[in-house]
mmCIF file of C-alpha atoms and ligand atoms in Angstrom:
data_model
loop_
_atom_site.group_PDB
_atom_site.id
_atom_site.type_symbol
_atom_site.label_atom_id
_atom_site.label_comp_id
_atom_site.label_asym_id
_atom_site.label_seq_id
_atom_site.Cartn_x
_atom_site.Cartn_y
_atom_site.Cartn_z
ATOM 1 C CA UNK A 1 87.654 133.897 55.979
ATOM 2 C CA UNK A 2 85.753 135.887 53.853
ATOM 3 C CA UNK A 3 87.010 138.779 51.243
ATOM 4 C CA UNK A 4 85.029 141.999 52.042
ATOM 5 C CA UNK A 5 85.295 145.910 50.997
ATOM 6 C CA UNK A 6 85.788 148.288 53.727
ATOM 7 C CA UNK A 7 85.683 151.926 53.781
ATOM 8 C CA UNK A 8 89.336 153.076 54.344
ATOM 9 C CA UNK A 9 88.060 157.257 54.347
ATOM 10 C CA UNK A 10 85.378 159.350 54.183
ATOM 11 C CA UNK A 11 84.813 160.894 50.774
ATOM 12 C CA UNK A 12 84.823 164.689 50.446
ATOM 13 C CA UNK A 13 82.821 165.306 47.197
ATOM 14 C CA UNK A 14 82.712 162.540 44.832
ATOM 15 C CA UNK A 15 84.078 159.032 46.278
ATOM 16 C CA UNK A 16 87.064 157.544 44.533
ATOM 17 C CA UNK A 17 88.682 154.115 44.832
ATOM 18 C CA UNK A 18 90.971 154.722 47.222
ATOM 19 C CA UNK A 19 88.236 155.272 49.767
ATOM 20 C CA UNK A 20 88.083 151.606 49.535
ATOM 21 C CA UNK A 21 89.944 148.441 50.493
ATOM 22 C CA UNK A 22 89.486 144.700 49.819
ATOM 23 C CA UNK A 23 90.286 143.078 52.271
ATOM 24 C CA UNK A 24 90.302 139.223 54.245
ATOM 25 C CA UNK A 25 87.803 139.319 56.711
ATOM 26 C CA UNK A 26 87.530 136.841 59.534
ATOM 27 C CA UNK A 27 83.859 135.079 59.814
ATOM 28 C CA UNK A 28 82.211 134.943 63.094
ATOM 29 C CA UNK A 29 81.699 131.554 64.784
ATOM 30 C CA UNK A 30 78.389 130.036 63.616
ATOM 31 C CA UNK A 31 76.299 129.816 66.746
ATOM 32 C CA UNK A 32 72.665 128.778 66.944
ATOM 33 C CA UNK A 33 70.479 130.605 65.014
ATOM 34 C CA UNK A 34 73.305 131.497 62.594
ATOM 35 C CA UNK A 35 73.642 130.655 58.544
ATOM 36 C CA UNK A 36 76.846 130.924 56.606
ATOM 37 C CA UNK A 37 75.747 132.437 53.256
ATOM 38 C CA UNK A 38 77.961 132.358 49.833
ATOM 39 C CA UNK A 39 76.768 135.574 48.140
ATOM 40 C CA UNK A 40 75.854 135.276 44.346
ATOM 41 C CA UNK A 41 74.914 139.107 43.620
ATOM 42 C CA UNK A 42 75.487 142.441 45.191
ATOM 43 C CA UNK A 43 73.425 145.571 45.315
ATOM 44 C CA UNK A 44 74.840 148.845 44.811
ATOM 45 C CA UNK A 45 72.543 151.758 45.753
ATOM 46 C CA UNK A 46 72.951 155.624 45.793
ATOM 47 C CA UNK A 47 71.620 155.492 49.848
ATOM 48 C CA UNK A 48 74.916 154.344 50.284
ATOM 49 C CA UNK A 49 76.757 157.440 49.711
ATOM 50 C CA UNK A 50 74.926 158.809 52.856
ATOM 51 C CA UNK A 51 76.330 155.971 54.771
ATOM 52 C CA UNK A 52 80.032 157.171 53.807
ATOM 53 C CA UNK A 53 79.490 160.686 55.784
ATOM 54 C CA UNK A 54 79.616 160.453 59.626
ATOM 55 C CA UNK A 55 76.262 162.227 60.076
ATOM 56 C CA UNK A 56 73.051 160.877 62.177
ATOM 57 C CA UNK A 57 70.413 159.878 59.733
ATOM 58 C CA UNK A 58 67.800 156.972 59.281
ATOM 59 C CA UNK A 59 70.899 154.371 58.582
ATOM 60 C CA UNK A 60 74.312 154.621 60.882
ATOM 61 C CA UNK A 61 77.144 155.549 58.914
ATOM 62 C CA UNK A 62 79.780 153.074 57.636
ATOM 63 C CA UNK A 63 82.542 152.212 60.047
ATOM 64 C CA UNK A 64 85.864 152.778 59.329
ATOM 65 C CA UNK A 65 87.571 149.820 58.222
ATOM 66 C CA UNK A 66 84.678 147.192 59.070
ATOM 67 C CA UNK A 67 83.087 145.112 55.925
ATOM 68 C CA UNK A 68 80.624 147.412 54.650
ATOM 69 C CA UNK A 69 76.671 146.583 54.381
ATOM 70 C CA UNK A 70 74.382 146.222 51.381
ATOM 71 C CA UNK A 71 71.797 144.174 50.132
ATOM 72 C CA UNK A 72 72.891 140.648 48.689
ATOM 73 C CA UNK A 73 71.381 137.608 47.428
ATOM 74 C CA UNK A 74 73.398 134.250 48.038
ATOM 75 C CA UNK A 75 72.934 130.799 49.028
ATOM 76 C CA UNK A 76 73.167 129.126 52.475
ATOM 77 C CA UNK A 77 76.316 126.846 52.658
ATOM 78 C CA UNK A 78 75.738 126.116 56.395
ATOM 79 C CA UNK A 79 73.006 126.253 58.654
ATOM 80 C CA UNK A 80 72.300 126.119 62.557
ATOM 81 C CA UNK A 81 68.999 127.741 62.462
ATOM 82 C CA UNK A 82 65.693 126.292 62.105
ATOM 83 C CA UNK A 83 63.992 126.589 58.814
ATOM 84 C CA UNK A 84 67.170 127.562 56.454
ATOM 85 C CA UNK A 85 68.783 124.403 54.882
ATOM 86 C CA UNK A 86 71.690 124.480 52.814
ATOM 87 C CA UNK A 87 71.177 125.434 49.288
ATOM 88 C CA UNK A 88 68.344 127.759 50.224
ATOM 89 C CA UNK A 89 68.546 131.100 48.702
ATOM 90 C CA UNK A 90 68.397 134.066 51.106
ATOM 91 C CA UNK A 91 68.349 138.315 50.635
ATOM 92 C CA UNK A 92 70.185 139.604 53.454
ATOM 93 C CA UNK A 93 72.079 142.631 54.172
ATOM 94 C CA UNK A 94 75.603 141.506 54.349
ATOM 95 C CA UNK A 95 76.608 142.571 51.016
ATOM 96 C CA UNK A 96 80.342 144.063 49.737
ATOM 97 C CA UNK A 97 81.661 140.382 50.525
ATOM 98 C CA UNK A 98 81.805 137.290 49.166
ATOM 99 C CA UNK A 99 80.804 135.122 52.377
ATOM 100 C CA UNK A 100 79.104 136.057 55.574
ATOM 101 C CA UNK A 101 78.111 134.598 58.566
ATOM 102 C CA UNK A 102 74.809 136.103 59.920
ATOM 103 C CA UNK A 103 71.716 135.696 62.114
ATOM 104 C CA UNK A 104 69.436 133.378 60.469
ATOM 105 C CA UNK A 105 66.557 136.266 61.740
ATOM 106 C CA UNK A 106 68.480 139.170 59.157
ATOM 107 C CA UNK A 107 67.913 136.917 56.272
ATOM 108 C CA UNK A 108 64.886 136.433 54.083
ATOM 109 C CA UNK A 109 64.469 133.248 51.960
ATOM 110 C CA UNK A 110 63.259 133.818 48.455
ATOM 111 C CA UNK A 111 61.652 131.013 46.149
ATOM 112 C CA UNK A 112 63.541 128.758 43.781
ATOM 113 C CA UNK A 113 61.917 129.319 40.346
ATOM 114 C CA UNK A 114 62.258 130.879 37.020
ATOM 115 C CA UNK A 115 62.840 134.425 38.472
ATOM 116 C CA UNK A 116 66.255 135.074 38.699
ATOM 117 C CA UNK A 117 67.287 135.494 42.018
ATOM 118 C CA UNK A 118 69.190 139.282 41.512
ATOM 119 C CA UNK A 119 65.251 140.389 40.689
ATOM 120 C CA UNK A 120 65.034 140.363 44.679
ATOM 121 C CA UNK A 121 67.635 143.149 44.626
ATOM 122 C CA UNK A 122 66.059 144.854 41.894
ATOM 123 C CA UNK A 123 62.059 145.057 40.794
ATOM 124 C CA UNK A 124 61.154 142.621 43.403
ATOM 125 C CA UNK A 125 63.202 143.804 45.992
ATOM 126 C CA UNK A 126 63.804 147.192 47.787
ATOM 127 C CA UNK A 127 63.798 149.608 44.653
ATOM 128 C CA UNK A 128 60.800 148.216 43.137
ATOM 129 C CA UNK A 129 58.964 148.419 46.780
ATOM 130 C CA UNK A 130 60.251 151.972 46.810
ATOM 131 C CA UNK A 131 58.683 152.849 43.167
ATOM 132 C CA UNK A 132 55.487 150.971 44.411
ATOM 133 C CA UNK A 133 54.791 152.549 47.642
ATOM 134 C CA UNK A 134 56.310 155.900 46.784
ATOM 135 C CA UNK A 135 54.003 156.349 43.578
ATOM 136 C CA UNK A 136 50.837 154.484 44.825
ATOM 137 C CA UNK A 137 51.008 155.251 48.575
ATOM 138 C CA UNK A 138 52.983 158.385 48.949
ATOM 139 C CA UNK A 139 52.107 160.551 45.851
ATOM 140 C CA UNK A 140 48.840 158.366 45.809
ATOM 141 C CA UNK A 141 48.703 158.354 42.026
ATOM 142 C CA UNK A 142 45.747 157.095 40.187
ATOM 143 C CA UNK A 143 44.179 156.265 36.561
ATOM 144 C CA UNK A 144 44.338 159.138 34.524
ATOM 145 C CA UNK A 145 46.926 161.144 36.248
ATOM 146 C CA UNK A 146 49.972 162.536 34.527
ATOM 147 C CA UNK A 147 53.165 161.390 36.311
ATOM 148 C CA UNK A 148 56.561 162.739 35.728
ATOM 149 C CA UNK A 149 59.498 160.508 37.087
ATOM 150 C CA UNK A 150 63.250 161.508 37.154
ATOM 151 C CA UNK A 151 66.138 158.721 36.291
ATOM 152 C CA UNK A 152 63.322 156.929 34.832
ATOM 153 C CA UNK A 153 66.110 154.350 33.313
ATOM 154 C CA UNK A 154 67.179 153.740 36.973
ATOM 155 C CA UNK A 155 66.187 150.658 39.183
ATOM 156 C CA UNK A 156 63.336 152.698 40.973
ATOM 157 C CA UNK A 157 62.613 154.805 37.825
ATOM 158 C CA UNK A 158 62.125 152.171 35.520
ATOM 159 C CA UNK A 159 59.511 150.185 37.992
ATOM 160 C CA UNK A 160 57.702 153.563 38.240
ATOM 161 C CA UNK A 161 57.202 154.110 34.526
ATOM 162 C CA UNK A 162 55.603 150.393 34.181
ATOM 163 C CA UNK A 163 53.691 150.336 37.479
ATOM 164 C CA UNK A 164 52.181 153.896 36.333
ATOM 165 C CA UNK A 165 51.440 152.577 32.705
ATOM 166 C CA UNK A 166 50.089 149.280 34.454
ATOM 167 C CA UNK A 167 47.493 151.534 36.400
ATOM 168 C CA UNK A 168 46.464 153.615 33.616
ATOM 169 C CA UNK A 169 48.615 156.788 34.173
ATOM 170 C CA UNK A 170 50.391 159.177 31.490
ATOM 171 C CA UNK A 171 54.155 158.854 31.997
ATOM 172 C CA UNK A 172 56.765 161.097 31.230
ATOM 173 C CA UNK A 173 60.213 159.954 32.317
ATOM 174 C CA UNK A 174 63.600 162.030 31.921
ATOM 175 C CA UNK A 175 67.075 160.251 31.651
ATOM 176 C CA UNK A 176 70.707 161.258 30.347
ATOM 177 C CA UNK A 177 71.206 160.542 26.944
ATOM 178 C CA UNK A 178 69.771 159.565 23.823
ATOM 179 C CA UNK A 179 69.960 155.369 24.441
ATOM 180 C CA UNK A 180 68.333 156.117 27.774
ATOM 181 C CA UNK A 181 65.485 158.407 26.381
ATOM 182 C CA UNK A 182 64.723 155.237 24.131
ATOM 183 C CA UNK A 183 64.674 152.653 26.532
ATOM 184 C CA UNK A 184 62.194 154.356 29.098
ATOM 185 C CA UNK A 185 60.163 155.113 25.634
ATOM 186 C CA UNK A 186 60.367 151.379 25.169
ATOM 187 C CA UNK A 187 59.148 150.813 28.630
ATOM 188 C CA UNK A 188 56.249 152.266 27.659
ATOM 189 C CA UNK A 189 56.476 156.186 28.858
ATOM 190 C CA UNK A 190 54.488 158.374 26.962
ATOM 191 C CA UNK A 191 57.162 160.765 26.568
ATOM 192 C CA UNK A 192 60.880 160.918 27.415
ATOM 193 C CA UNK A 193 63.366 164.019 28.079
ATOM 194 C CA UNK A 194 66.832 163.583 27.778
ATOM 195 C CA UNK A 195 68.233 166.196 30.194
ATOM 196 C CA UNK A 196 71.576 166.309 29.248
ATOM 197 C CA UNK A 197 70.354 167.486 25.669
ATOM 198 C CA UNK A 198 70.799 171.303 27.087
ATOM 199 C CA UNK A 199 67.989 173.967 27.133
ATOM 200 C CA UNK A 200 65.355 174.439 29.892
ATOM 201 C CA UNK A 201 64.243 171.124 31.757
ATOM 202 C CA UNK A 202 60.961 173.304 32.748
ATOM 203 C CA UNK A 203 60.277 174.093 28.907
ATOM 204 C CA UNK A 204 60.787 170.260 27.832
ATOM 205 C CA UNK A 205 58.589 169.185 30.847
ATOM 206 C CA UNK A 206 55.775 171.815 29.689
ATOM 207 C CA UNK A 207 56.007 170.551 26.265
ATOM 208 C CA UNK A 208 55.487 167.138 27.104
ATOM 209 C CA UNK A 209 52.568 168.076 29.381
ATOM 210 C CA UNK A 210 50.907 170.852 28.045
ATOM 211 C CA UNK A 211 48.021 170.642 30.630
ATOM 212 C CA UNK A 212 50.840 170.223 33.375
ATOM 213 C CA UNK A 213 51.882 167.259 35.812
ATOM 214 C CA UNK A 214 49.671 165.601 39.179
ATOM 215 C CA UNK A 215 52.801 163.811 40.021
ATOM 216 C CA UNK A 216 56.269 164.206 40.621
ATOM 217 C CA UNK A 217 58.330 161.097 41.533
ATOM 218 C CA UNK A 218 61.667 162.844 42.408
ATOM 219 C CA UNK A 219 64.927 160.682 42.201
ATOM 220 C CA UNK A 220 67.229 163.458 41.128
ATOM 221 C CA UNK A 221 66.108 166.846 43.054
ATOM 222 C CA UNK A 222 67.994 169.876 41.925
ATOM 223 C CA UNK A 223 66.945 171.396 38.246
ATOM 224 C CA UNK A 224 64.367 168.136 37.907
ATOM 225 C CA UNK A 225 62.500 168.709 41.314
ATOM 226 C CA UNK A 226 62.566 172.870 39.944
ATOM 227 C CA UNK A 227 60.918 171.770 36.243
ATOM 228 C CA UNK A 228 58.034 169.567 38.071
ATOM 229 C CA UNK A 229 57.263 172.553 40.470
ATOM 230 C CA UNK A 230 57.291 174.900 37.338
ATOM 231 C CA UNK A 231 54.947 172.129 35.733
ATOM 232 C CA UNK A 232 52.408 171.080 38.655
ATOM 233 C CA UNK A 233 48.965 171.505 38.515
ATOM 234 C CA UNK A 234 46.719 172.637 41.266
ATOM 235 C CA UNK A 235 47.303 170.052 44.006
ATOM 236 C CA UNK A 236 49.722 168.359 42.683
ATOM 237 C CA UNK A 237 51.692 165.094 44.663
ATOM 238 C CA UNK A 238 55.206 165.079 45.133
ATOM 239 C CA UNK A 239 56.748 161.993 46.137
ATOM 240 C CA UNK A 240 60.467 162.802 47.263
ATOM 241 C CA UNK A 241 62.341 159.618 47.069
ATOM 242 C CA UNK A 242 65.984 160.815 46.307
ATOM 243 C CA UNK A 243 68.181 163.743 45.302
ATOM 244 C CA UNK A 244 71.056 162.169 43.825
ATOM 245 C CA UNK A 245 71.987 165.388 41.969
ATOM 246 C CA UNK A 246 72.927 166.578 45.496
ATOM 247 C CA UNK A 247 74.456 163.691 47.353
ATOM 248 C CA UNK A 248 78.562 164.464 46.180
ATOM 249 C CA UNK A 249 77.897 168.167 46.433
ATOM 250 C CA UNK A 250 78.316 170.767 48.900
ATOM 251 C CA UNK A 251 76.333 173.157 47.010
ATOM 252 C CA UNK A 252 72.371 173.897 47.637
ATOM 253 C CA UNK A 253 70.149 173.772 45.297
ATOM 254 C CA UNK A 254 68.698 176.799 43.552
ATOM 255 C CA UNK A 255 65.035 176.527 43.201
ATOM 256 C CA UNK A 256 63.475 179.153 41.043
ATOM 257 C CA UNK A 257 59.978 177.730 41.164
ATOM 258 C CA UNK A 258 59.764 176.939 44.835
ATOM 259 C CA UNK A 259 57.127 179.609 45.593
ATOM 260 C CA UNK A 260 54.809 177.725 43.563
ATOM 261 C CA UNK A 261 54.367 175.326 46.419
ATOM 262 C CA UNK A 262 51.831 177.883 48.271
ATOM 263 C CA UNK A 263 49.964 179.085 45.269
ATOM 264 C CA UNK A 264 49.288 175.460 42.982
ATOM 265 C CA UNK A 265 49.169 174.149 46.517
ATOM 266 C CA UNK A 266 51.360 171.246 45.823
ATOM 267 C CA UNK A 267 51.994 168.331 48.287
ATOM 268 C CA UNK A 268 55.664 167.230 48.599
ATOM 269 C CA UNK A 269 56.097 164.204 51.192
ATOM 270 C CA UNK A 270 59.256 162.574 51.600
ATOM 271 C CA UNK A 271 59.280 158.888 52.481
ATOM 272 C CA UNK A 272 61.793 156.135 53.388
ATOM 273 C CA UNK A 273 60.860 152.434 51.736
ATOM 274 C CA UNK A 274 61.084 151.082 55.454
ATOM 275 C CA UNK A 275 58.274 152.979 56.003
ATOM 276 C CA UNK A 276 55.944 150.275 54.348
ATOM 277 C CA UNK A 277 57.562 147.234 55.837
ATOM 278 C CA UNK A 278 54.387 146.102 57.302
ATOM 279 C CA UNK A 279 52.683 146.297 53.905
ATOM 280 C CA UNK A 280 55.555 144.290 52.351
ATOM 281 C CA UNK A 281 52.915 141.593 51.368
ATOM 282 C CA UNK A 282 50.795 143.580 49.332
ATOM 283 C CA UNK A 283 53.932 144.399 47.469
ATOM 284 C CA UNK A 284 54.994 140.920 46.791
ATOM 285 C CA UNK A 285 51.590 139.693 45.760
ATOM 286 C CA UNK A 286 50.378 142.504 43.368
ATOM 287 C CA UNK A 287 54.121 143.400 41.842
ATOM 288 C CA UNK A 288 54.587 139.683 41.742
ATOM 289 C CA UNK A 289 51.631 139.251 39.545
ATOM 290 C CA UNK A 290 52.502 142.229 37.554
ATOM 291 C CA UNK A 291 55.737 140.678 36.798
ATOM 292 C CA UNK A 292 54.171 137.204 36.452
ATOM 293 C CA UNK A 293 52.119 138.777 33.772
ATOM 294 C CA UNK A 294 54.963 140.125 31.666
ATOM 295 C CA UNK A 295 53.963 143.867 32.638
ATOM 296 C CA UNK A 296 57.458 144.548 34.283
ATOM 297 C CA UNK A 297 60.549 144.257 31.894
ATOM 298 C CA UNK A 298 63.485 144.785 34.443
ATOM 299 C CA UNK A 299 66.892 145.859 32.756
ATOM 300 C CA UNK A 300 70.076 145.133 34.830
ATOM 301 C CA UNK A 301 73.729 146.393 34.120
ATOM 302 C CA UNK A 302 75.875 143.766 35.932
ATOM 303 C CA UNK A 303 79.750 144.172 36.811
ATOM 304 C CA UNK A 304 81.665 140.995 37.455
ATOM 305 C CA UNK A 305 83.707 139.891 40.141
ATOM 306 C CA UNK A 306 83.624 141.165 43.643
ATOM 307 C CA UNK A 307 86.674 143.374 43.100
ATOM 308 C CA UNK A 308 84.292 145.505 40.825
ATOM 309 C CA UNK A 309 82.124 146.329 43.318
ATOM 310 C CA UNK A 310 83.263 150.250 43.863
ATOM 311 C CA UNK A 311 83.345 150.874 40.340
ATOM 312 C CA UNK A 312 79.708 149.603 40.232
ATOM 313 C CA UNK A 313 79.049 152.149 42.838
ATOM 314 C CA UNK A 314 80.818 154.908 41.592
ATOM 315 C CA UNK A 315 79.262 154.091 38.234
ATOM 316 C CA UNK A 316 75.511 154.790 39.727
ATOM 317 C CA UNK A 317 76.403 159.141 40.024
ATOM 318 C CA UNK A 318 77.730 159.192 36.345
ATOM 319 C CA UNK A 319 74.659 157.300 34.853
ATOM 320 C CA UNK A 320 76.934 153.941 34.175
ATOM 321 C CA UNK A 321 73.656 152.028 34.832
ATOM 322 C CA UNK A 322 70.782 150.633 32.988
ATOM 323 C CA UNK A 323 68.158 149.547 35.087
ATOM 324 C CA UNK A 324 69.502 148.055 38.273
ATOM 325 C CA UNK A 325 73.129 147.966 38.913
ATOM 326 C CA UNK A 326 74.657 144.857 40.168
ATOM 327 C CA UNK A 327 77.658 142.892 41.195
ATOM 328 C CA UNK A 328 77.746 138.927 40.208
ATOM 329 C CA UNK A 329 80.575 137.880 42.714
HETATM 330 P P1 NDP B 1 69.405 154.588 39.653
HETATM 331 O O1 NDP B 1 69.427 153.228 39.264
HETATM 332 O O2 NDP B 1 68.504 155.385 39.644
HETATM 333 O O3 NDP B 1 71.136 154.846 39.208
HETATM 334 C C1 NDP B 1 71.245 155.954 39.666
HETATM 335 C C2 NDP B 1 70.734 156.967 38.196
HETATM 336 O O4 NDP B 1 70.715 158.322 38.450
HETATM 337 C C3 NDP B 1 71.837 157.074 37.360
HETATM 338 O O5 NDP B 1 71.944 155.784 36.456
HETATM 339 C C4 NDP B 1 71.770 158.807 36.749
HETATM 340 O O6 NDP B 1 70.672 158.487 35.651
HETATM 341 C C5 NDP B 1 71.212 159.355 37.523
HETATM 342 N N1 NDP B 1 71.985 160.419 38.340
HETATM 343 C C6 NDP B 1 73.214 160.555 38.899
HETATM 344 N N2 NDP B 1 73.597 161.256 39.067
HETATM 345 C C7 NDP B 1 72.669 162.199 38.485
HETATM 346 C C8 NDP B 1 72.457 163.587 38.636
HETATM 347 N N3 NDP B 1 73.337 164.652 38.752
HETATM 348 N N4 NDP B 1 71.408 164.606 37.757
HETATM 349 C C9 NDP B 1 70.684 163.834 37.031
HETATM 350 N N5 NDP B 1 70.556 162.330 37.597
HETATM 351 C C10 NDP B 1 71.643 161.922 37.832
HETATM 352 O O7 NDP B 1 69.287 154.015 41.194
HETATM 353 P P2 NDP B 1 68.179 153.679 42.163
HETATM 354 O O8 NDP B 1 67.133 153.621 41.328
HETATM 355 O O9 NDP B 1 68.710 152.649 43.560
HETATM 356 O O10 NDP B 1 67.935 155.074 43.083
HETATM 357 C C11 NDP B 1 67.095 156.348 42.348
HETATM 358 C C12 NDP B 1 67.055 157.510 43.518
HETATM 359 O O11 NDP B 1 66.186 156.792 44.598
HETATM 360 C C13 NDP B 1 68.033 157.728 44.185
HETATM 361 O O12 NDP B 1 67.886 158.824 44.460
HETATM 362 C C14 NDP B 1 67.965 156.841 45.644
HETATM 363 O O13 NDP B 1 68.941 157.762 46.607
HETATM 364 C C15 NDP B 1 66.654 156.917 45.608
HETATM 365 N N6 NDP B 1 66.170 155.773 46.692
HETATM 366 C C16 NDP B 1 65.431 156.274 47.596
HETATM 367 C C17 NDP B 1 64.728 155.302 48.862
HETATM 368 C C18 NDP B 1 63.739 155.887 49.488
HETATM 369 O O14 NDP B 1 63.455 154.855 50.436
HETATM 370 N N7 NDP B 1 63.464 157.138 49.541
HETATM 371 C C19 NDP B 1 65.195 154.066 48.493
HETATM 372 C C20 NDP B 1 65.787 153.514 46.968
HETATM 373 C C21 NDP B 1 66.514 154.570 46.543
HETATM 374 P P3 NDP B 1 71.284 159.393 33.845
HETATM 375 O O15 NDP B 1 71.823 158.535 33.213
HETATM 376 O O16 NDP B 1 69.774 159.290 33.471
HETATM 377 O O17 NDP B 1 71.586 160.456 34.549
#
């Protein structure tokens, strides 16, 4: 028997605790090729909000009353799969629960070593890979570029700031509040904007980048995207990664500077991190080298206990995290 979070109803607007229930869930039989994993760390991610809606997307919606899924890191406690032994550490998608029986084909072993295992849910996992390929492959950012990144104190954004600095770019980050701005600067950003301080975001960005920006890494959408459009140089490239400002809202975004896409020949490219699955080896070797060289600092916000998982998830939408939001089971 496992304890697992289920979705009891589909949220309208901002989800609440009432949309979730912690239940006892039967574990499947451990057949050939399967492993039983005790989860140590769970990831909560903004994209999960989209899975709570009953709409067709690049991942299917969560089923009502069934254990939810998400990134997790755990330890193999029983194995009937070749190549997986008790004690192995794995990253897999049966999160939102304390224990899971899963096909070993859906789990990836992670090394025992100096790197904390939860890092494989952060800068050495999906958010880090999103930052890496979004910046370097989607936006084709290169040394000398001026890069603007929103949600710069978060999991993806804090990686974008540091990868861009390591690659010789000028970086401007935005985040909510003075503490987060100080953090973004401490990660190496050349300037940081507190978007909650009030005033025009386009003016603040224009002051930080008087010659304009070459690249925008969008995590937020809405007013941030509009400010980036206002300040884009000719032929600027935008990696459209996320638009968290709109995830709980039915209101359409108002973009005053949309038409600059034409006059400034701005390229906007949306992407999903899984588009780059075939290049995961490149990510591990190059990002791994930056981590090993101490060029990437990983911040984490940790909630304690499986019970806190919905609280951790909801915190993503109120800026309750610095760096990667995690649950320690
Ligand atoms: P973060 O760790 O950045 O957490 C979310 C942050 O977003 C919060 O800490 C908060 O920071 C900020 N935020 C929340 N609501 C708003 C709002 N209304 N306006 C402005 N900022 C807001 O999350 P991730 O790093 O995991 O994800 C960042 C973005 O990347 C998300 O949009 C996500 O959906 C997207 N993503 C896309 C992927 C892809 O494949 N395309 C893969 C992974 C992530 P603050 O306090 O600064 O406001």
